Amino acid sequence: MERTYIMTKPDAYDRGLIGQIITRIENKGFKIVDMKMMNLDEDILKEHYAHLADKPFFPEIVEYMMSAPVIGMVVEGSGVVDSMRKIMGPTDGLEANPGTIRGDFANNKSQNLIHGSDSIENAEIEIKRFFG
Ligand code: CDP
Ligand code: MG
């Protein structure tokens, strides 16, 4: 069965939106098969966001992602990788349509509440990274 790695970000924790995010995943009929709260360190974030390492905002992402706990989840279902990206909405909350998590709750492109794997291949890499 297809799986993806979903992670609520520190702003979801700070704003008390974790329950609403989880509810949207469950409402869609996807199964949360593993879940844990973590405080991420710089090493794992440099690995996870390696594709952004040369961007000027990279230090801010690392700082933000370490500012409060995250909830990592393995979510399972047919077509779950692409479907979760649709449920999340695009990176920038201002561009995201209402009805998406980012469209309903985020208003910028850095503090955008949720991470979701962007391909089946990356999903397996990220599940291994965060769940071993
Ligand atoms: O999270 P998503 O896959 O939609 O976007 P990404 O391009 O993989 O970027 C990862 C994360 O870096 C974003 O979700 C933002 O939190 C952050 N980011 C940012 O702060 N400013 C940008 N211009 C782009 C991304
Ligand atoms: Mg990404």
PDB file of C-alpha atoms and ligand atoms in Angstrom:
ATOM      1  CA  MET A   1       0.000   0.000   0.000  1.00  0.00           C
ATOM      2  CA  GLU A   2       1.237   3.511  -0.851  1.00  0.00           C
ATOM      3  CA  ARG A   3       2.558   5.551   2.080  1.00  0.00           C
ATOM      4  CA  THR A   4       3.607   9.145   2.653  1.00  0.00           C
ATOM      5  CA  TYR A   5       5.428  11.058   5.356  1.00  0.00           C
ATOM      6  CA  ILE A   6       3.355  13.855   6.880  1.00  0.00           C
ATOM      7  CA  MET A   7       4.637  16.215   9.549  1.00  0.00           C
ATOM      8  CA  THR A   8       2.853  19.006  11.357  1.00  0.00           C
ATOM      9  CA  LYS A   9       5.225  21.945  11.806  1.00  0.00           C
ATOM     10  CA  PRO A  10       5.904  24.048  14.925  1.00  0.00           C
ATOM     11  CA  ASP A  11       3.268  26.669  14.023  1.00  0.00           C
ATOM     12  CA  ALA A  12       0.601  23.936  14.055  1.00  0.00           C
ATOM     13  CA  TYR A  13       1.709  23.031  17.598  1.00  0.00           C
ATOM     14  CA  ASP A  14       1.847  26.679  18.749  1.00  0.00           C
ATOM     15  CA  ARG A  15      -1.561  27.523  17.267  1.00  0.00           C
ATOM     16  CA  GLY A  16      -3.338  24.389  18.463  1.00  0.00           C
ATOM     17  CA  LEU A  17      -4.150  23.151  14.947  1.00  0.00           C
ATOM     18  CA  ILE A  18      -2.802  19.600  15.178  1.00  0.00           C
ATOM     19  CA  GLY A  19      -6.238  18.078  15.814  1.00  0.00           C
ATOM     20  CA  GLN A  20      -7.819  19.840  12.844  1.00  0.00           C
ATOM     21  CA  ILE A  21      -4.989  18.712  10.562  1.00  0.00           C
ATOM     22  CA  ILE A  22      -5.266  15.086  11.706  1.00  0.00           C
ATOM     23  CA  THR A  23      -9.051  15.234  11.274  1.00  0.00           C
ATOM     24  CA  ARG A  24      -8.660  16.251   7.624  1.00  0.00           C
ATOM     25  CA  ILE A  25      -6.374  13.273   6.978  1.00  0.00           C
ATOM     26  CA  GLU A  26      -8.858  10.908   8.646  1.00  0.00           C
ATOM     27  CA  ASN A  27     -11.883  12.496   6.955  1.00  0.00           C
ATOM     28  CA  LYS A  28     -10.289  11.715   3.601  1.00  0.00           C
ATOM     29  CA  GLY A  29     -10.199   8.047   4.611  1.00  0.00           C
ATOM     30  CA  PHE A  30      -6.436   7.711   4.892  1.00  0.00           C
ATOM     31  CA  LYS A  31      -4.951   5.635   7.700  1.00  0.00           C
ATOM     32  CA  ILE A  32      -2.384   6.995  10.140  1.00  0.00           C
ATOM     33  CA  VAL A  33      -0.270   3.885  10.735  1.00  0.00           C
ATOM     34  CA  ASP A  34       2.490   5.483  12.837  1.00  0.00           C
ATOM     35  CA  MET A  35       2.833   8.813  14.656  1.00  0.00           C
ATOM     36  CA  LYS A  36       5.212  10.518  17.088  1.00  0.00           C
ATOM     37  CA  MET A  37       6.003  13.923  18.576  1.00  0.00           C
ATOM     38  CA  MET A  38       9.622  15.010  18.096  1.00  0.00           C
ATOM     39  CA  ASN A  39      11.946  17.917  18.756  1.00  0.00           C
ATOM     40  CA  LEU A  40      14.064  18.041  15.611  1.00  0.00           C
ATOM     41  CA  ASP A  41      17.776  18.896  15.613  1.00  0.00           C
ATOM     42  CA  GLU A  42      19.877  20.729  13.055  1.00  0.00           C
ATOM     43  CA  ASP A  43      21.416  17.568  11.585  1.00  0.00           C
ATOM     44  CA  ILE A  44      18.127  15.925  10.594  1.00  0.00           C
ATOM     45  CA  LEU A  45      16.760  19.234   9.245  1.00  0.00           C
ATOM     46  CA  LYS A  46      19.835  19.817   7.081  1.00  0.00           C
ATOM     47  CA  GLU A  47      19.235  16.385   5.605  1.00  0.00           C
ATOM     48  CA  HIS A  48      15.476  16.841   5.220  1.00  0.00           C
ATOM     49  CA  TYR A  49      15.779  20.282   3.605  1.00  0.00           C
ATOM     50  CA  ALA A  50      19.013  19.609   1.673  1.00  0.00           C
ATOM     51  CA  HIS A  51      17.266  20.769  -1.552  1.00  0.00           C
ATOM     52  CA  LEU A  52      17.026  24.268  -0.022  1.00  0.00           C
ATOM     53  CA  ALA A  53      20.502  24.453   1.562  1.00  0.00           C
ATOM     54  CA  ASP A  54      21.755  27.192  -0.782  1.00  0.00           C
ATOM     55  CA  LYS A  55      18.718  29.472  -0.316  1.00  0.00           C
ATOM     56  CA  PRO A  56      19.094  32.665   1.736  1.00  0.00           C
ATOM     57  CA  PHE A  57      16.143  31.675   3.950  1.00  0.00           C
ATOM     58  CA  PHE A  58      17.627  28.281   4.841  1.00  0.00           C
ATOM     59  CA  PRO A  59      18.804  29.280   8.374  1.00  0.00           C
ATOM     60  CA  GLU A  60      15.307  30.624   9.102  1.00  0.00           C
ATOM     61  CA  ILE A  61      13.681  27.315   8.096  1.00  0.00           C
ATOM     62  CA  VAL A  62      15.993  25.406  10.425  1.00  0.00           C
ATOM     63  CA  GLU A  63      15.328  27.865  13.267  1.00  0.00           C
ATOM     64  CA  TYR A  64      11.547  27.680  12.702  1.00  0.00           C
ATOM     65  CA  MET A  65      11.495  23.878  12.526  1.00  0.00           C
ATOM     66  CA  MET A  66      13.365  23.659  15.855  1.00  0.00           C
ATOM     67  CA  SER A  67      11.168  26.235  17.631  1.00  0.00           C
ATOM     68  CA  ALA A  68       8.528  23.767  18.913  1.00  0.00           C
ATOM     69  CA  PRO A  69       7.647  20.071  18.587  1.00  0.00           C
ATOM     70  CA  VAL A  70       6.546  18.500  15.329  1.00  0.00           C
ATOM     71  CA  ILE A  71       4.280  15.470  14.855  1.00  0.00           C
ATOM     72  CA  GLY A  72       5.621  12.980  12.318  1.00  0.00           C
ATOM     73  CA  MET A  73       3.145  10.562  10.735  1.00  0.00           C
ATOM     74  CA  VAL A  74       3.168   7.684   8.299  1.00  0.00           C
ATOM     75  CA  VAL A  75      -0.079   7.907   6.328  1.00  0.00           C
ATOM     76  CA  GLU A  76      -1.276   5.071   4.143  1.00  0.00           C
ATOM     77  CA  GLY A  77      -3.774   4.822   1.284  1.00  0.00           C
ATOM     78  CA  SER A  78      -4.202   4.467  -2.444  1.00  0.00           C
ATOM     79  CA  GLY A  79      -2.773   7.600  -4.134  1.00  0.00           C
ATOM     80  CA  VAL A  80      -1.957   9.117  -0.737  1.00  0.00           C
ATOM     81  CA  VAL A  81       1.211  10.991  -1.799  1.00  0.00           C
ATOM     82  CA  ASP A  82      -0.439  13.209  -4.417  1.00  0.00           C
ATOM     83  CA  SER A  83      -3.740  13.425  -2.577  1.00  0.00           C
ATOM     84  CA  MET A  84      -2.072  14.709   0.604  1.00  0.00           C
ATOM     85  CA  ARG A  85      -0.240  17.366  -1.441  1.00  0.00           C
ATOM     86  CA  LYS A  86      -3.678  18.506  -2.714  1.00  0.00           C
ATOM     87  CA  ILE A  87      -5.151  18.487   0.797  1.00  0.00           C
ATOM     88  CA  MET A  88      -2.155  20.571   2.016  1.00  0.00           C
ATOM     89  CA  GLY A  89      -2.222  23.087  -0.842  1.00  0.00           C
ATOM     90  CA  PRO A  90       0.854  24.738  -2.376  1.00  0.00           C
ATOM     91  CA  THR A  91       3.767  26.059  -0.301  1.00  0.00           C
ATOM     92  CA  ASP A  92       2.522  29.656  -0.071  1.00  0.00           C
ATOM     93  CA  GLY A  93      -0.590  29.960   2.064  1.00  0.00           C
ATOM     94  CA  LEU A  94      -1.594  33.066   0.094  1.00  0.00           C
ATOM     95  CA  GLU A  95      -1.599  31.048  -3.140  1.00  0.00           C
ATOM     96  CA  ALA A  96      -3.353  28.033  -1.623  1.00  0.00           C
ATOM     97  CA  ASN A  97      -7.080  27.659  -2.259  1.00  0.00           C
ATOM     98  CA  PRO A  98      -9.573  27.791   0.595  1.00  0.00           C
ATOM     99  CA  GLY A  99     -10.441  24.233   1.567  1.00  0.00           C
ATOM    100  CA  THR A 100      -6.787  23.226   1.706  1.00  0.00           C
ATOM    101  CA  ILE A 101      -4.908  23.158   5.020  1.00  0.00           C
ATOM    102  CA  ARG A 102      -2.517  25.918   3.960  1.00  0.00           C
ATOM    103  CA  GLY A 103      -5.280  27.859   2.211  1.00  0.00           C
ATOM    104  CA  ASP A 104      -7.457  27.841   5.305  1.00  0.00           C
ATOM    105  CA  PHE A 105      -4.814  28.406   7.987  1.00  0.00           C
ATOM    106  CA  ALA A 106      -1.565  29.858   6.534  1.00  0.00           C
ATOM    107  CA  ASN A 107      -0.857  33.299   5.059  1.00  0.00           C
ATOM    108  CA  ASN A 108       2.809  33.060   4.002  1.00  0.00           C
ATOM    109  CA  LYS A 109       5.238  30.622   2.395  1.00  0.00           C
ATOM    110  CA  SER A 110       7.463  29.745   5.328  1.00  0.00           C
ATOM    111  CA  GLN A 111       5.224  29.041   8.324  1.00  0.00           C
ATOM    112  CA  ASN A 112       2.812  26.811   6.460  1.00  0.00           C
ATOM    113  CA  LEU A 113       1.803  24.238   9.077  1.00  0.00           C
ATOM    114  CA  ILE A 114       2.491  20.946   7.351  1.00  0.00           C
ATOM    115  CA  HIS A 115       5.043  18.924   5.409  1.00  0.00           C
ATOM    116  CA  GLY A 116       4.103  16.152   2.981  1.00  0.00           C
ATOM    117  CA  SER A 117       6.371  14.056   0.772  1.00  0.00           C
ATOM    118  CA  ASP A 118       6.399  15.143  -2.886  1.00  0.00           C
ATOM    119  CA  SER A 119       6.901  11.687  -4.480  1.00  0.00           C
ATOM    120  CA  ILE A 120       6.518   8.007  -3.616  1.00  0.00           C
ATOM    121  CA  GLU A 121      10.298   7.658  -3.693  1.00  0.00           C
ATOM    122  CA  ASN A 122      10.874  10.586  -1.312  1.00  0.00           C
ATOM    123  CA  ALA A 123       8.112   9.304   0.957  1.00  0.00           C
ATOM    124  CA  GLU A 124      10.019   6.078   1.596  1.00  0.00           C
ATOM    125  CA  ILE A 125      13.275   8.023   2.180  1.00  0.00           C
ATOM    126  CA  GLU A 126      11.533  10.384   4.632  1.00  0.00           C
ATOM    127  CA  ILE A 127       9.743   7.581   6.506  1.00  0.00           C
ATOM    128  CA  LYS A 128      13.119   5.918   6.989  1.00  0.00           C
ATOM    129  CA  ARG A 129      14.673   9.247   8.041  1.00  0.00           C
ATOM    130  CA  PHE A 130      12.129   9.961  10.772  1.00  0.00           C
ATOM    131  CA  PHE A 131      10.966   6.486  11.817  1.00  0.00           C
ATOM    132  CA  GLY A 132      14.110   4.430  11.163  1.00  0.00           C
TER     133      GLY A 132
HETATM  134  O1  CDP B   1       6.757  22.222   1.780  1.00  0.00           O
HETATM  135  P1  CDP B   1       6.753  22.239   0.270  1.00  0.00           P
HETATM  136  O2  CDP B   1       7.126  20.898  -0.322  1.00  0.00           O
HETATM  137  O3  CDP B   1       5.469  22.793  -0.268  1.00  0.00           O
HETATM  138  O4  CDP B   1       7.876  23.295  -0.202  1.00  0.00           O
HETATM  139  P2  CDP B   1       9.467  23.140  -0.386  1.00  0.00           P
HETATM  140  O5  CDP B   1       9.823  23.927  -1.599  1.00  0.00           O
HETATM  141  O6  CDP B   1       9.908  21.716  -0.306  1.00  0.00           O
HETATM  142  O7  CDP B   1      10.049  23.947   0.857  1.00  0.00           O
HETATM  143  C1  CDP B   1      10.120  23.361   2.129  1.00  0.00           C
HETATM  144  C2  CDP B   1       9.749  24.383   3.170  1.00  0.00           C
HETATM  145  O8  CDP B   1      10.695  25.448   3.183  1.00  0.00           O
HETATM  146  C3  CDP B   1       8.412  25.089   2.924  1.00  0.00           C
HETATM  147  O9  CDP B   1       7.298  24.321   3.285  1.00  0.00           O
HETATM  148  C4  CDP B   1       8.571  26.322   3.791  1.00  0.00           C
HETATM  149  O10 CDP B   1       8.368  26.028   5.160  1.00  0.00           O
HETATM  150  C5  CDP B   1      10.046  26.644   3.572  1.00  0.00           C
HETATM  151  N1  CDP B   1      10.192  27.660   2.498  1.00  0.00           N
HETATM  152  C6  CDP B   1      10.353  29.005   2.852  1.00  0.00           C
HETATM  153  O11 CDP B   1      10.417  29.311   4.047  1.00  0.00           O
HETATM  154  N2  CDP B   1      10.452  29.975   1.878  1.00  0.00           N
HETATM  155  C7  CDP B   1      10.395  29.645   0.567  1.00  0.00           C
HETATM  156  N3  CDP B   1      10.519  30.585  -0.374  1.00  0.00           N
HETATM  157  C8  CDP B   1      10.243  28.274   0.202  1.00  0.00           C
HETATM  158  C9  CDP B   1      10.127  27.313   1.184  1.00  0.00           C
HETATM  159 MG    MG B   2       8.934  19.859  -0.221  1.00  0.00          MG
END
